[in-house]
Amino acid sequence: MIFVLNFFAEFINLISSESNEVCNREEKRTIAPEHVLKALEVLGFGEYIEDVYAAYEQHRLETMDTMRSGKWSNGAEMTEEEALAEQQRMFAEARARMNGGSASGPKHSDSETQPTSNS
C-alpha cells in the first residue's frame, strides 16, 4: 500500500514540476489547466489528456453552478467598503495570531508598517 502511495506522490510531483516548467516557459505566474495538459503530453502521458480535460470541464461547470446557486454569494454581495473592512478585520486577526495576542480590530497606525528598533 505504501508503495502505491509513494508512486502516486511521485507521479503528482512529476506532473507538477513539468507543469511549472511549461508555465515558466510561457512567462506566466500561475499554472493553468493548459499547462498541466501540456505537461502530460511532454512527459508521454498523452493518453490521459482527454480524461483530464473532461474532469477539468466537469469541475469548472460544477464550480460555476455552485457560484450561481448562491453558496458563494455572501462575498459577492458586499460593497467595496464592506469588503475592505472585512479584509482589515481578517488581517488584524491573523496578525494577532502570529503575535500571540488578541484580535482587537484593525489598527491604523504607522507602527504596523514601520520596523521598530530597540536601541
Short mmCIF file of N, CA and C in Angstrom, two decimals:
data_model
loop_
_atom_site.label_atom_id
_atom_site.label_comp_id
_atom_site.label_asym_id
_atom_site.label_seq_id
_atom_site.Cartn_x
_atom_site.Cartn_y
_atom_site.Cartn_z
N MET A 1 0.83 -1.19 0.00
CA MET A 1 0.00 0.00 0.00
C MET A 1 0.87 1.26 0.00
N ILE A 2 1.92 1.28 0.82
CA ILE A 2 2.81 2.44 0.88
C ILE A 2 3.49 2.65 -0.46
N PHE A 3 3.82 1.54 -1.13
CA PHE A 3 4.44 1.65 -2.45
C PHE A 3 3.53 2.40 -3.42
N VAL A 4 2.25 2.06 -3.40
CA VAL A 4 1.29 2.71 -4.30
C VAL A 4 1.17 4.19 -3.96
N LEU A 5 1.11 4.51 -2.68
CA LEU A 5 1.02 5.92 -2.27
C LEU A 5 2.27 6.69 -2.70
N ASN A 6 3.43 6.09 -2.53
CA ASN A 6 4.67 6.73 -2.96
C ASN A 6 4.69 6.92 -4.47
N PHE A 7 4.19 5.93 -5.19
CA PHE A 7 4.12 6.03 -6.65
C PHE A 7 3.25 7.22 -7.06
N PHE A 8 2.06 7.33 -6.46
CA PHE A 8 1.17 8.43 -6.81
C PHE A 8 1.76 9.78 -6.42
N ALA A 9 2.41 9.84 -5.28
CA ALA A 9 3.04 11.09 -4.87
C ALA A 9 4.12 11.50 -5.86
N GLU A 10 4.92 10.54 -6.31
CA GLU A 10 5.97 10.83 -7.28
C GLU A 10 5.37 11.26 -8.62
N PHE A 11 4.28 10.61 -9.03
CA PHE A 11 3.60 10.96 -10.27
C PHE A 11 3.09 12.40 -10.21
N ILE A 12 2.45 12.76 -9.11
CA ILE A 12 1.94 14.13 -8.94
C ILE A 12 3.08 15.13 -8.95
N ASN A 13 4.18 14.80 -8.26
CA ASN A 13 5.34 15.69 -8.25
C ASN A 13 5.91 15.88 -9.66
N LEU A 14 5.97 14.81 -10.42
CA LEU A 14 6.48 14.88 -11.79
C LEU A 14 5.61 15.78 -12.65
N ILE A 15 4.30 15.58 -12.59
CA ILE A 15 3.37 16.39 -13.38
C ILE A 15 3.43 17.85 -12.92
N SER A 16 3.47 18.07 -11.62
CA SER A 16 3.53 19.44 -11.09
C SER A 16 4.79 20.15 -11.54
N SER A 17 5.91 19.45 -11.47
CA SER A 17 7.18 20.05 -11.86
C SER A 17 7.19 20.43 -13.34
N GLU A 18 6.73 19.52 -14.18
CA GLU A 18 6.70 19.81 -15.61
C GLU A 18 5.70 20.91 -15.93
N SER A 19 4.56 20.92 -15.24
CA SER A 19 3.57 21.99 -15.43
C SER A 19 4.17 23.34 -15.08
N ASN A 20 4.94 23.37 -14.02
CA ASN A 20 5.61 24.60 -13.60
C ASN A 20 6.61 25.05 -14.67
N GLU A 21 7.36 24.11 -15.23
CA GLU A 21 8.31 24.46 -16.28
C GLU A 21 7.60 25.00 -17.52
N VAL A 22 6.49 24.38 -17.90
CA VAL A 22 5.71 24.86 -19.05
C VAL A 22 5.22 26.28 -18.76
N CYS A 23 4.72 26.49 -17.56
CA CYS A 23 4.23 27.80 -17.14
C CYS A 23 5.35 28.84 -17.23
N ASN A 24 6.53 28.50 -16.72
CA ASN A 24 7.67 29.42 -16.76
C ASN A 24 8.11 29.73 -18.19
N ARG A 25 8.11 28.72 -19.05
CA ARG A 25 8.49 28.95 -20.45
C ARG A 25 7.54 29.93 -21.13
N GLU A 26 6.29 29.92 -20.71
CA GLU A 26 5.30 30.85 -21.27
C GLU A 26 5.29 32.17 -20.52
N GLU A 27 6.22 32.32 -19.59
CA GLU A 27 6.35 33.54 -18.79
C GLU A 27 5.06 33.89 -18.06
N LYS A 28 4.40 32.87 -17.54
CA LYS A 28 3.19 33.05 -16.73
C LYS A 28 3.56 32.86 -15.27
N ARG A 29 2.72 33.36 -14.39
CA ARG A 29 3.00 33.27 -12.96
C ARG A 29 2.17 32.19 -12.27
N THR A 30 1.09 31.77 -12.90
CA THR A 30 0.19 30.80 -12.30
C THR A 30 0.00 29.63 -13.24
N ILE A 31 0.11 28.42 -12.70
CA ILE A 31 -0.10 27.23 -13.52
C ILE A 31 -1.58 27.14 -13.86
N ALA A 32 -1.86 27.02 -15.15
CA ALA A 32 -3.23 26.91 -15.64
C ALA A 32 -3.48 25.47 -16.10
N PRO A 33 -4.73 25.09 -16.27
CA PRO A 33 -5.02 23.73 -16.74
C PRO A 33 -4.30 23.39 -18.05
N GLU A 34 -4.14 24.37 -18.91
CA GLU A 34 -3.45 24.13 -20.18
C GLU A 34 -2.00 23.71 -19.95
N HIS A 35 -1.38 24.24 -18.90
CA HIS A 35 0.00 23.87 -18.58
C HIS A 35 0.08 22.41 -18.13
N VAL A 36 -0.91 21.97 -17.38
CA VAL A 36 -0.94 20.58 -16.92
C VAL A 36 -1.14 19.65 -18.12
N LEU A 37 -2.04 20.02 -19.02
CA LEU A 37 -2.28 19.20 -20.21
C LEU A 37 -1.02 19.11 -21.06
N LYS A 38 -0.32 20.21 -21.23
CA LYS A 38 0.93 20.22 -21.99
C LYS A 38 1.98 19.36 -21.29
N ALA A 39 2.04 19.42 -19.97
CA ALA A 39 2.99 18.61 -19.21
C ALA A 39 2.72 17.13 -19.41
N LEU A 40 1.46 16.74 -19.41
CA LEU A 40 1.13 15.33 -19.66
C LEU A 40 1.63 14.90 -21.03
N GLU A 41 1.45 15.77 -22.02
CA GLU A 41 1.90 15.46 -23.38
C GLU A 41 3.43 15.33 -23.42
N VAL A 42 4.13 16.30 -22.84
CA VAL A 42 5.59 16.31 -22.86
C VAL A 42 6.16 15.08 -22.17
N LEU A 43 5.53 14.65 -21.08
CA LEU A 43 6.04 13.52 -20.30
C LEU A 43 5.62 12.16 -20.86
N GLY A 44 4.88 12.18 -21.96
CA GLY A 44 4.48 10.91 -22.57
C GLY A 44 3.21 10.31 -22.01
N PHE A 45 2.41 11.11 -21.35
CA PHE A 45 1.14 10.64 -20.80
C PHE A 45 -0.03 11.19 -21.60
N GLY A 46 0.14 11.30 -22.91
CA GLY A 46 -0.88 11.87 -23.77
C GLY A 46 -2.20 11.14 -23.72
N GLU A 47 -2.16 9.85 -23.39
CA GLU A 47 -3.42 9.08 -23.34
C GLU A 47 -4.34 9.56 -22.21
N TYR A 48 -3.80 10.32 -21.26
CA TYR A 48 -4.61 10.83 -20.15
C TYR A 48 -5.22 12.20 -20.43
N ILE A 49 -4.78 12.86 -21.47
CA ILE A 49 -5.20 14.24 -21.72
C ILE A 49 -6.71 14.37 -21.84
N GLU A 50 -7.34 13.49 -22.61
CA GLU A 50 -8.78 13.59 -22.82
C GLU A 50 -9.55 13.45 -21.51
N ASP A 51 -9.16 12.48 -20.69
CA ASP A 51 -9.84 12.27 -19.40
C ASP A 51 -9.59 13.42 -18.44
N VAL A 52 -8.37 13.92 -18.41
CA VAL A 52 -8.04 15.04 -17.52
C VAL A 52 -8.82 16.28 -17.94
N TYR A 53 -8.89 16.53 -19.25
CA TYR A 53 -9.63 17.69 -19.74
C TYR A 53 -11.12 17.56 -19.40
N ALA A 54 -11.67 16.35 -19.55
CA ALA A 54 -13.08 16.13 -19.22
C ALA A 54 -13.33 16.37 -17.73
N ALA A 55 -12.42 15.91 -16.88
CA ALA A 55 -12.56 16.13 -15.44
C ALA A 55 -12.47 17.62 -15.12
N TYR A 56 -11.56 18.32 -15.79
CA TYR A 56 -11.43 19.77 -15.58
C TYR A 56 -12.72 20.49 -15.99
N GLU A 57 -13.27 20.14 -17.14
CA GLU A 57 -14.50 20.78 -17.60
C GLU A 57 -15.65 20.52 -16.62
N GLN A 58 -15.74 19.29 -16.13
CA GLN A 58 -16.79 18.95 -15.16
C GLN A 58 -16.62 19.78 -13.89
N HIS A 59 -15.39 19.89 -13.41
CA HIS A 59 -15.11 20.70 -12.22
C HIS A 59 -15.48 22.16 -12.46
N ARG A 60 -15.12 22.67 -13.62
CA ARG A 60 -15.41 24.07 -13.95
C ARG A 60 -16.92 24.32 -13.96
N LEU A 61 -17.67 23.40 -14.56
CA LEU A 61 -19.12 23.55 -14.61
C LEU A 61 -19.74 23.47 -13.21
N GLU A 62 -19.26 22.53 -12.39
CA GLU A 62 -19.78 22.41 -11.03
C GLU A 62 -19.46 23.65 -10.21
N THR A 63 -18.28 24.20 -10.40
CA THR A 63 -17.89 25.40 -9.68
C THR A 63 -18.77 26.58 -10.08
N MET A 64 -19.04 26.69 -11.37
CA MET A 64 -19.90 27.78 -11.85
C MET A 64 -21.31 27.61 -11.29
N ASP A 65 -21.82 26.36 -11.25
CA ASP A 65 -23.15 26.11 -10.71
C ASP A 65 -23.21 26.48 -9.23
N THR A 66 -22.15 26.15 -8.49
CA THR A 66 -22.10 26.48 -7.06
C THR A 66 -22.13 27.98 -6.86
N MET A 67 -21.39 28.70 -7.67
CA MET A 67 -21.36 30.16 -7.54
C MET A 67 -22.72 30.74 -7.87
N ARG A 68 -23.38 30.20 -8.89
CA ARG A 68 -24.69 30.72 -9.29
C ARG A 68 -25.77 30.39 -8.27
N SER A 69 -25.61 29.26 -7.57
CA SER A 69 -26.66 28.84 -6.63
C SER A 69 -26.66 29.66 -5.35
N GLY A 70 -25.66 30.51 -5.18
CA GLY A 70 -25.66 31.40 -4.04
C GLY A 70 -24.82 30.93 -2.88
N LYS A 71 -24.18 29.78 -2.99
CA LYS A 71 -23.37 29.30 -1.88
C LYS A 71 -22.19 30.22 -1.63
N TRP A 72 -21.73 30.93 -2.64
CA TRP A 72 -20.60 31.84 -2.51
C TRP A 72 -21.05 33.28 -2.64
N SER A 73 -22.35 33.51 -2.58
CA SER A 73 -22.83 34.85 -2.88
C SER A 73 -22.60 35.85 -1.76
N ASN A 74 -22.32 35.41 -0.54
CA ASN A 74 -22.12 36.36 0.56
C ASN A 74 -21.05 37.38 0.23
N GLY A 75 -19.89 36.94 -0.25
CA GLY A 75 -18.82 37.85 -0.59
C GLY A 75 -19.15 38.70 -1.80
N ALA A 76 -19.91 38.17 -2.73
CA ALA A 76 -20.24 38.88 -3.95
C ALA A 76 -21.21 40.03 -3.68
N GLU A 77 -21.96 39.94 -2.59
CA GLU A 77 -22.95 40.97 -2.29
C GLU A 77 -22.39 42.10 -1.44
N MET A 78 -21.14 42.00 -1.03
CA MET A 78 -20.52 43.05 -0.21
C MET A 78 -20.21 44.26 -1.07
N THR A 79 -20.33 45.42 -0.45
CA THR A 79 -19.85 46.62 -1.12
C THR A 79 -18.34 46.63 -1.01
N GLU A 80 -17.72 47.50 -1.76
CA GLU A 80 -16.25 47.60 -1.71
C GLU A 80 -15.79 47.99 -0.30
N GLU A 81 -16.53 48.90 0.34
CA GLU A 81 -16.18 49.33 1.69
C GLU A 81 -16.31 48.18 2.68
N GLU A 82 -17.40 47.40 2.56
CA GLU A 82 -17.59 46.26 3.45
C GLU A 82 -16.49 45.22 3.25
N ALA A 83 -16.14 44.98 2.01
CA ALA A 83 -15.08 44.01 1.71
C ALA A 83 -13.75 44.48 2.30
N LEU A 84 -13.46 45.77 2.18
CA LEU A 84 -12.22 46.32 2.74
C LEU A 84 -12.21 46.19 4.26
N ALA A 85 -13.34 46.50 4.89
CA ALA A 85 -13.43 46.39 6.35
C ALA A 85 -13.25 44.93 6.78
N GLU A 86 -13.86 44.01 6.07
CA GLU A 86 -13.72 42.59 6.38
C GLU A 86 -12.28 42.13 6.19
N GLN A 87 -11.65 42.59 5.13
CA GLN A 87 -10.25 42.24 4.89
C GLN A 87 -9.36 42.77 6.02
N GLN A 88 -9.58 43.99 6.43
CA GLN A 88 -8.79 44.57 7.52
C GLN A 88 -9.01 43.80 8.82
N ARG A 89 -10.24 43.39 9.07
CA ARG A 89 -10.55 42.61 10.27
C ARG A 89 -9.80 41.27 10.24
N MET A 90 -9.82 40.61 9.09
CA MET A 90 -9.13 39.33 8.97
C MET A 90 -7.62 39.48 9.10
N PHE A 91 -7.07 40.55 8.53
CA PHE A 91 -5.63 40.81 8.68
C PHE A 91 -5.29 41.04 10.15
N ALA A 92 -6.13 41.79 10.85
CA ALA A 92 -5.89 42.05 12.27
C ALA A 92 -5.91 40.75 13.07
N GLU A 93 -6.86 39.87 12.76
CA GLU A 93 -6.92 38.58 13.44
C GLU A 93 -5.68 37.75 13.14
N ALA A 94 -5.25 37.76 11.89
CA ALA A 94 -4.06 36.99 11.51
C ALA A 94 -2.81 37.54 12.22
N ARG A 95 -2.70 38.88 12.27
CA ARG A 95 -1.56 39.49 12.98
C ARG A 95 -1.57 39.10 14.45
N ALA A 96 -2.76 39.12 15.04
CA ALA A 96 -2.87 38.78 16.45
C ALA A 96 -2.47 37.32 16.69
N ARG A 97 -2.89 36.43 15.81
CA ARG A 97 -2.50 35.03 15.96
C ARG A 97 -1.00 34.87 15.81
N MET A 98 -0.41 35.58 14.85
CA MET A 98 1.03 35.49 14.63
C MET A 98 1.81 36.06 15.81
N ASN A 99 1.28 37.09 16.45
CA ASN A 99 1.96 37.74 17.56
C ASN A 99 1.55 37.17 18.91
N GLY A 100 0.64 36.21 18.91
CA GLY A 100 0.21 35.61 20.16
C GLY A 100 -0.71 36.48 20.98
N GLY A 101 -1.26 37.54 20.37
CA GLY A 101 -2.14 38.45 21.09
C GLY A 101 -3.58 38.21 20.71
N SER A 102 -4.41 39.18 21.02
CA SER A 102 -5.82 39.09 20.68
C SER A 102 -6.12 40.00 19.51
N ALA A 103 -7.18 39.67 18.80
CA ALA A 103 -7.60 40.48 17.65
C ALA A 103 -8.58 41.52 18.13
N SER A 104 -8.11 42.73 18.34
CA SER A 104 -8.99 43.79 18.84
C SER A 104 -9.49 44.68 17.73
N GLY A 105 -9.24 44.29 16.49
CA GLY A 105 -9.68 45.11 15.37
C GLY A 105 -8.50 45.69 14.64
N PRO A 106 -8.72 46.21 13.46
CA PRO A 106 -7.61 46.74 12.68
C PRO A 106 -7.04 48.00 13.29
N LYS A 107 -5.74 48.08 13.26
CA LYS A 107 -5.05 49.28 13.73
C LYS A 107 -4.66 50.09 12.51
N HIS A 108 -4.71 51.37 12.66
CA HIS A 108 -4.38 52.24 11.52
C HIS A 108 -3.15 53.08 11.79
N SER A 109 -2.29 52.63 12.67
CA SER A 109 -1.10 53.42 12.97
C SER A 109 0.03 53.03 12.05
N ASP A 110 1.01 53.91 11.94
CA ASP A 110 2.17 53.63 11.11
C ASP A 110 3.09 52.61 11.75
N SER A 111 2.90 52.31 13.02
CA SER A 111 3.80 51.38 13.71
C SER A 111 3.69 49.98 13.15
N GLU A 112 2.58 49.64 12.48
CA GLU A 112 2.44 48.31 11.90
C GLU A 112 3.34 48.13 10.71
N THR A 113 3.54 49.16 9.94
CA THR A 113 4.30 49.03 8.72
C THR A 113 5.74 49.42 8.87
N GLN A 114 6.07 50.11 9.97
CA GLN A 114 7.44 50.55 10.19
C GLN A 114 8.13 49.60 11.15
N PRO A 115 9.34 49.16 10.83
CA PRO A 115 10.07 48.32 11.78
C PRO A 115 10.43 49.13 13.02
N THR A 116 10.41 48.45 14.14
CA THR A 116 10.76 49.12 15.39
C THR A 116 12.17 48.76 15.76
N SER A 117 12.86 49.69 16.39
CA SER A 117 14.22 49.41 16.85
C SER A 117 14.22 49.45 18.36
N ASN A 118 15.01 48.59 18.95
CA ASN A 118 15.08 48.50 20.40
C ASN A 118 16.36 49.14 20.91
N SER A 119 16.76 50.29 20.40
CA SER A 119 18.00 50.93 20.83
C SER A 119 17.77 51.99 21.86
#
